[in-house]
PDB file of C-alpha atoms and ligand atoms in Angstrom:
ATOM      1  CA  MET M   1     -48.717 -10.779  27.752  1.00 86.00           C
ATOM      2  CA  ARG M   2     -45.364  -9.939  26.424  1.00 93.00           C
ATOM      3  CA  ASN M   3     -42.926 -12.564  25.275  1.00 97.00           C
ATOM      4  CA  VAL M   4     -39.710 -13.057  27.376  1.00 98.00           C
ATOM      5  CA  VAL M   5     -37.072 -13.400  24.800  1.00 98.00           C
ATOM      6  CA  LEU M   6     -33.519 -14.745  25.596  1.00 98.00           C
ATOM      7  CA  ILE M   7     -30.695 -13.659  23.216  1.00 98.00           C
ATOM      8  CA  GLY M   8     -26.861 -14.493  23.488  1.00 98.00           C
ATOM      9  CA  PHE M   9     -24.007 -16.505  22.062  1.00 98.00           C
ATOM     10  CA  MET M  10     -24.176 -20.191  21.833  1.00 97.00           C
ATOM     11  CA  GLY M  11     -23.635 -22.039  24.982  1.00 96.00           C
ATOM     12  CA  THR M  12     -24.603 -18.951  27.322  1.00 98.00           C
ATOM     13  CA  GLY M  13     -27.629 -21.038  28.727  1.00 97.00           C
ATOM     14  CA  LYS M  14     -30.745 -19.633  26.865  1.00 98.00           C
ATOM     15  CA  THR M  15     -32.346 -23.069  26.332  1.00 98.00           C
ATOM     16  CA  THR M  16     -31.731 -24.313  29.803  1.00 97.00           C
ATOM     17  CA  VAL M  17     -32.802 -20.930  31.339  1.00 98.00           C
ATOM     18  CA  GLY M  18     -35.720 -20.529  29.291  1.00 98.00           C
ATOM     19  CA  ARG M  19     -37.254 -23.945  29.847  1.00 98.00           C
ATOM     20  CA  ARG M  20     -36.829 -23.239  33.473  1.00 98.00           C
ATOM     21  CA  LEU M  21     -38.369 -19.849  33.398  1.00 98.00           C
ATOM     22  CA  ALA M  22     -41.143 -21.246  31.277  1.00 98.00           C
ATOM     23  CA  ARG M  23     -41.914 -23.959  33.912  1.00 98.00           C
ATOM     24  CA  ILE M  24     -42.057 -21.528  36.750  1.00 97.00           C
ATOM     25  CA  LEU M  25     -44.408 -19.093  34.991  1.00 96.00           C
ATOM     26  CA  ARG M  26     -46.421 -21.912  33.562  1.00 96.00           C
ATOM     27  CA  TRP M  27     -45.867 -20.172  30.089  1.00 97.00           C
ATOM     28  CA  PRO M  28     -45.239 -22.061  26.994  1.00 98.00           C
ATOM     29  CA  PHE M  29     -41.563 -22.462  25.638  1.00 98.00           C
ATOM     30  CA  MET M  30     -40.237 -22.175  22.092  1.00 98.00           C
ATOM     31  CA  ASP M  31     -36.720 -22.510  21.110  1.00 98.00           C
ATOM     32  CA  THR M  32     -36.452 -20.719  17.813  1.00 98.00           C
ATOM     33  CA  ASP M  33     -33.808 -23.491  16.213  1.00 98.00           C
ATOM     34  CA  ALA M  34     -36.107 -26.538  17.301  1.00 98.00           C
ATOM     35  CA  GLU M  35     -39.066 -24.630  15.823  1.00 98.00           C
ATOM     36  CA  ILE M  36     -37.232 -24.096  12.497  1.00 98.00           C
ATOM     37  CA  GLU M  37     -36.220 -27.793  12.694  1.00 98.00           C
ATOM     38  CA  ARG M  38     -39.879 -28.694  13.153  1.00 98.00           C
ATOM     39  CA  LEU M  39     -41.102 -26.153  10.119  1.00 98.00           C
ATOM     40  CA  VAL M  40     -38.282 -27.479   7.858  1.00 98.00           C
ATOM     41  CA  GLY M  41     -38.081 -31.170   8.913  1.00 98.00           C
ATOM     42  CA  LYS M  42     -34.529 -31.385   9.484  1.00 97.00           C
ATOM     43  CA  PRO M  43     -31.832 -30.639  12.028  1.00 97.00           C
ATOM     44  CA  VAL M  44     -30.123 -27.070  11.939  1.00 97.00           C
ATOM     45  CA  ARG M  45     -27.086 -28.677  11.006  1.00 96.00           C
ATOM     46  CA  ARG M  46     -28.269 -30.414   7.752  1.00 97.00           C
ATOM     47  CA  ILE M  47     -30.157 -27.111   6.910  1.00 98.00           C
ATOM     48  CA  PHE M  48     -26.580 -25.428   7.106  1.00 97.00           C
ATOM     49  CA  SER M  49     -25.019 -28.275   4.946  1.00 96.00           C
ATOM     50  CA  GLU M  50     -27.822 -28.889   2.505  1.00 98.00           C
ATOM     51  CA  ASP M  51     -29.604 -25.629   2.005  1.00 98.00           C
ATOM     52  CA  GLY M  52     -27.227 -23.259   3.321  1.00 97.00           C
ATOM     53  CA  GLU M  53     -26.646 -20.749   6.039  1.00 97.00           C
ATOM     54  CA  ILE M  54     -28.956 -18.188   3.994  1.00 98.00           C
ATOM     55  CA  ARG M  55     -31.787 -20.477   4.193  1.00 98.00           C
ATOM     56  CA  PHE M  56     -31.634 -20.810   7.721  1.00 98.00           C
ATOM     57  CA  ARG M  57     -31.560 -17.290   8.482  1.00 98.00           C
ATOM     58  CA  SER M  58     -34.519 -16.713   6.175  1.00 98.00           C
ATOM     59  CA  GLU M  59     -36.213 -19.225   8.411  1.00 98.00           C
ATOM     60  CA  GLU M  60     -35.433 -17.174  11.433  1.00 98.00           C
ATOM     61  CA  ALA M  61     -36.585 -13.949   9.923  1.00 98.00           C
ATOM     62  CA  LEU M  62     -40.035 -15.496   9.027  1.00 98.00           C
ATOM     63  CA  LEU M  63     -40.221 -16.753  12.465  1.00 98.00           C
ATOM     64  CA  CYS M  64     -39.201 -13.518  14.108  1.00 98.00           C
ATOM     65  CA  ARG M  65     -42.335 -11.776  12.003  1.00 98.00           C
ATOM     66  CA  LYS M  66     -44.611 -14.224  13.805  1.00 98.00           C
ATOM     67  CA  LEU M  67     -43.176 -13.545  17.103  1.00 98.00           C
ATOM     68  CA  ALA M  68     -43.593  -9.932  16.694  1.00 98.00           C
ATOM     69  CA  THR M  69     -47.132 -10.399  18.418  1.00 96.00           C
ATOM     70  CA  PRO M  70     -46.915 -10.723  22.122  1.00 95.00           C
ATOM     71  CA  GLN M  71     -48.230 -14.355  22.944  1.00 95.00           C
ATOM     72  CA  GLY M  72     -46.980 -14.865  26.533  1.00 96.00           C
ATOM     73  CA  LEU M  73     -44.049 -17.347  25.513  1.00 98.00           C
ATOM     74  CA  VAL M  74     -40.716 -17.840  26.838  1.00 98.00           C
ATOM     75  CA  ILE M  75     -38.339 -17.788  23.922  1.00 98.00           C
ATOM     76  CA  ALA M  76     -34.980 -19.090  23.512  1.00 98.00           C
ATOM     77  CA  THR M  77     -33.334 -17.783  20.246  1.00 98.00           C
ATOM     78  CA  GLY M  78     -30.519 -18.892  18.069  1.00 98.00           C
ATOM     79  CA  GLY M  79     -27.290 -17.013  18.703  1.00 98.00           C
ATOM     80  CA  GLY M  80     -27.074 -15.478  15.331  1.00 98.00           C
ATOM     81  CA  ILE M  81     -30.981 -14.362  15.202  1.00 98.00           C
ATOM     82  CA  VAL M  82     -30.080 -10.695  16.364  1.00 98.00           C
ATOM     83  CA  LEU M  83     -27.331 -10.113  13.668  1.00 98.00           C
ATOM     84  CA  ASN M  84     -30.450  -9.055  11.470  1.00 98.00           C
ATOM     85  CA  PRO M  85     -31.741  -5.640  12.736  1.00 98.00           C
ATOM     86  CA  GLU M  86     -35.182  -6.489  11.511  1.00 98.00           C
ATOM     87  CA  ASN M  87     -35.331  -9.531  13.703  1.00 98.00           C
ATOM     88  CA  VAL M  88     -34.380  -7.612  16.495  1.00 98.00           C
ATOM     89  CA  ARG M  89     -37.386  -5.122  15.709  1.00 98.00           C
ATOM     90  CA  HIS M  90     -39.725  -7.812  15.535  1.00 98.00           C
ATOM     91  CA  LEU M  91     -38.718  -9.751  18.680  1.00 98.00           C
ATOM     92  CA  ARG M  92     -38.883  -6.345  20.766  1.00 98.00           C
ATOM     93  CA  MET M  93     -42.329  -5.689  19.242  1.00 97.00           C
ATOM     94  CA  GLY M  94     -43.510  -9.000  20.878  1.00 97.00           C
ATOM     95  CA  GLY M  95     -41.415  -9.038  23.756  1.00 96.00           C
ATOM     96  CA  VAL M  96     -38.612  -8.067  26.408  1.00 97.00           C
ATOM     97  CA  LEU M  97     -35.242  -8.858  25.318  1.00 98.00           C
ATOM     98  CA  ILE M  98     -33.023 -10.304  27.894  1.00 98.00           C
ATOM     99  CA  ALA M  99     -29.281 -11.380  27.044  1.00 98.00           C
ATOM    100  CA  LEU M 100     -27.385 -14.005  28.428  1.00 98.00           C
ATOM    101  CA  THR M 101     -23.382 -13.786  28.543  1.00 98.00           C
ATOM    102  CA  ALA M 102     -20.411 -16.031  29.492  1.00 97.00           C
ATOM    103  CA  ASP M 103     -16.923 -15.907  29.353  1.00 97.00           C
ATOM    104  CA  PRO M 104     -15.322 -18.076  26.076  1.00 97.00           C
ATOM    105  CA  GLU M 105     -13.794 -20.561  28.408  1.00 97.00           C
ATOM    106  CA  VAL M 106     -17.152 -21.283  29.848  1.00 97.00           C
ATOM    107  CA  ILE M 107     -18.921 -21.318  26.601  1.00 97.00           C
ATOM    108  CA  TYR M 108     -16.176 -23.840  25.330  1.00 96.00           C
ATOM    109  CA  SER M 109     -16.509 -25.922  28.404  1.00 95.00           C
ATOM    110  CA  ARG M 110     -20.228 -26.212  27.706  1.00 94.00           C
ATOM    111  CA  ILE M 111     -20.211 -26.755  24.060  1.00 93.00           C
ATOM    112  CA  ARG M 112     -16.980 -28.496  23.142  1.00 88.00           C
ATOM    113  CA  ARG M 113     -18.468 -32.019  22.857  1.00 82.00           C
ATOM    114  CA  LYS M 114     -21.696 -31.090  21.044  1.00 83.00           C
ATOM    115  CA  LYS M 115     -21.699 -31.614  17.284  1.00 80.00           C
ATOM    116  CA  THR M 116     -24.859 -29.766  16.590  1.00 85.00           C
ATOM    117  CA  ARG M 117     -23.740 -26.549  15.819  1.00 90.00           C
ATOM    118  CA  PRO M 118     -22.521 -25.920  12.251  1.00 90.00           C
ATOM    119  CA  LEU M 119     -20.563 -22.564  12.861  1.00 92.00           C
ATOM    120  CA  LEU M 120     -18.450 -24.283  15.220  1.00 90.00           C
ATOM    121  CA  HIS M 121     -16.011 -26.377  12.990  1.00 85.00           C
ATOM    122  CA  GLY M 122     -12.365 -26.578  13.152  1.00 86.00           C
ATOM    123  CA  ASP M 123     -10.632 -25.360  16.061  1.00 90.00           C
ATOM    124  CA  VAL M 124     -13.712 -24.569  18.425  1.00 93.00           C
ATOM    125  CA  ARG M 125     -11.749 -22.442  20.715  1.00 95.00           C
ATOM    126  CA  SER M 126     -10.559 -19.991  18.418  1.00 95.00           C
ATOM    127  CA  ARG M 127     -13.852 -20.217  16.384  1.00 94.00           C
ATOM    128  CA  ILE M 128     -15.692 -19.133  19.375  1.00 96.00           C
ATOM    129  CA  ALA M 129     -13.287 -16.253  20.127  1.00 96.00           C
ATOM    130  CA  GLY M 130     -13.398 -15.226  16.416  1.00 96.00           C
ATOM    131  CA  LEU M 131     -17.317 -15.119  16.347  1.00 97.00           C
ATOM    132  CA  LEU M 132     -17.467 -13.289  19.525  1.00 97.00           C
ATOM    133  CA  ARG M 133     -15.260 -10.742  18.239  1.00 97.00           C
ATOM    134  CA  GLU M 134     -17.372 -10.448  15.188  1.00 97.00           C
ATOM    135  CA  ARG M 135     -20.449 -10.155  17.330  1.00 97.00           C
ATOM    136  CA  THR M 136     -19.055  -7.532  19.603  1.00 97.00           C
ATOM    137  CA  GLY M 137     -22.270  -5.210  20.796  1.00 97.00           C
ATOM    138  CA  VAL M 138     -24.920  -7.157  18.969  1.00 98.00           C
ATOM    139  CA  TYR M 139     -26.278  -8.619  22.138  1.00 98.00           C
ATOM    140  CA  ASP M 140     -26.265  -5.121  23.750  1.00 98.00           C
ATOM    141  CA  VAL M 141     -29.885  -4.557  22.423  1.00 98.00           C
ATOM    142  CA  ALA M 142     -31.335  -6.350  25.559  1.00 98.00           C
ATOM    143  CA  GLU M 143     -32.797  -4.461  28.196  1.00 97.00           C
ATOM    144  CA  LEU M 144     -30.987  -6.928  30.908  1.00 98.00           C
ATOM    145  CA  THR M 145     -27.913  -8.947  30.582  1.00 98.00           C
ATOM    146  CA  VAL M 146     -26.907 -11.860  32.791  1.00 98.00           C
ATOM    147  CA  ASP M 147     -23.724 -13.494  33.195  1.00 98.00           C
ATOM    148  CA  THR M 148     -24.522 -17.129  33.503  1.00 97.00           C
ATOM    149  CA  GLY M 149     -20.849 -18.252  34.112  1.00 96.00           C
ATOM    150  CA  GLU M 150     -21.031 -16.487  37.670  1.00 88.00           C
ATOM    151  CA  LEU M 151     -24.433 -17.727  38.760  1.00 96.00           C
ATOM    152  CA  SER M 152     -26.199 -21.149  39.287  1.00 97.00           C
ATOM    153  CA  LEU M 153     -29.271 -21.737  37.247  1.00 97.00           C
ATOM    154  CA  ALA M 154     -31.712 -21.026  40.085  1.00 97.00           C
ATOM    155  CA  GLU M 155     -29.845 -17.582  40.546  1.00 98.00           C
ATOM    156  CA  THR M 156     -29.924 -16.979  37.007  1.00 98.00           C
ATOM    157  CA  VAL M 157     -33.605 -17.716  36.772  1.00 98.00           C
ATOM    158  CA  ARG M 158     -34.495 -15.465  39.851  1.00 98.00           C
ATOM    159  CA  LEU M 159     -32.734 -12.687  38.738  1.00 98.00           C
ATOM    160  CA  ILE M 160     -34.370 -12.544  35.608  1.00 98.00           C
ATOM    161  CA  LEU M 161     -37.978 -13.180  37.338  1.00 97.00           C
ATOM    162  CA  ASN M 162     -37.124 -10.182  39.791  1.00 97.00           C
ATOM    163  CA  TYR M 163     -36.266  -8.093  36.761  1.00 97.00           C
ATOM    164  CA  LEU M 164     -39.537  -8.723  34.981  1.00 96.00           C
ATOM    165  CA  GLN M 165     -41.790  -8.438  38.272  1.00 95.00           C
ATOM    166  CA  GLU M 166     -39.972  -5.143  39.113  1.00 94.00           C
ATOM    167  CA  ARG M 167     -40.789  -3.719  35.513  1.00 93.00           C
ATOM    168  CA  ASN M 168     -44.364  -5.096  35.874  1.00 91.00           C
ATOM    169  CA  TYR M 169     -43.989  -7.580  33.018  1.00 90.00           C
ATOM    170  CA  LEU M 170     -45.780 -10.168  34.835  1.00 86.00           C
ATOM    171  CA  ASP M 171     -48.982 -10.083  36.592  1.00 69.00           C
ATOM    172  CA  GLY M 172     -48.167 -12.489  39.407  1.00 49.00           C
ATOM    173  CA  LEU M 173     -45.219 -14.689  40.179  1.00 48.00           C
ATOM    174  CA  PRO M 174     -45.833 -18.376  41.515  1.00 47.00           C
ATOM    175  CA  SER M 175     -43.949 -18.736  44.794  1.00 43.00           C
ATOM    176  CA  GLY M 176     -40.356 -19.891  43.553  1.00 48.00           C
ATOM    177  CA  PRO M 177     -38.357 -22.647  41.594  1.00 46.00           C
TER     178      PRO M 177
HETATM  179  C1  S3P I   1     -26.147 -19.990  15.627  1.00 86.82           C
HETATM  180  C2  S3P I   1     -26.609 -20.431  16.766  1.00 86.82           C
HETATM  181  C3  S3P I   1     -27.163 -21.800  17.159  1.00 86.82           C
HETATM  182  C4  S3P I   1     -28.114 -21.805  15.894  1.00 86.82           C
HETATM  183  C5  S3P I   1     -26.985 -22.072  14.596  1.00 86.82           C
HETATM  184  C6  S3P I   1     -26.350 -20.599  14.358  1.00 86.82           C
HETATM  185  C7  S3P I   1     -25.432 -18.717  15.689  1.00 86.82           C
HETATM  186  O1  S3P I   1     -28.063 -21.686  18.365  1.00 86.82           O
HETATM  187  O2  S3P I   1     -28.978 -21.004  15.660  1.00 86.82           O
HETATM  188  O3  S3P I   1     -26.046 -22.940  14.646  1.00 86.82           O
HETATM  189  O4  S3P I   1     -25.162 -18.009  14.439  1.00 86.82           O
HETATM  190  O5  S3P I   1     -24.859 -18.299  16.794  1.00 86.82           O
HETATM  191  P1  S3P I   1     -27.685 -21.788  19.729  1.00 86.82           P
HETATM  192  O6  S3P I   1     -27.258 -20.287  20.001  1.00 86.82           O
HETATM  193  O7  S3P I   1     -28.898 -22.098  20.399  1.00 86.82           O
HETATM  194  O8  S3P I   1     -26.561 -22.736  19.940  1.00 86.82           O
END
């Protein structure tokens, strides 16, 4: 079974949507940030501050290699994982890529109080705007893009499940959320 891989900027809902999808499909769920934290033995924030972003990115690349094999996982990825084209290649080998998006204001309201994201220091609103600008187009590698700012969690999940079913990515679908 191919993996279902959620990509997208920070705060677009990858982890929340991924967990719900996994529960409905009864597939295992993986969050790449959490998996890297487990492998390295410290939070992403400390990997960045103590070992550098480059260490974090190389852990991401190693993990993507492993995820090139289809394992029937629902995977929520870190927002920067698709910056490396090799990662995109590997994730695509193992699964179907689905992008989540949201307006900058929606992203800001979701993440402004969380202190776990090392790239969002200083003026968070303008950091978000700057990073979104730098990353223009990088999430377009997905087959399907869903704006989670416009939809409820249940609607987002239903849209993704319908898409997966239409494309025969799933064998059968449990009756609903
Ligand atoms: C990052 C996003 C984070 C995490 C790290 C870097 C990025 O994940 O991987 O802080 O470069 O966009 P989330 O998208 O889950 O917040």
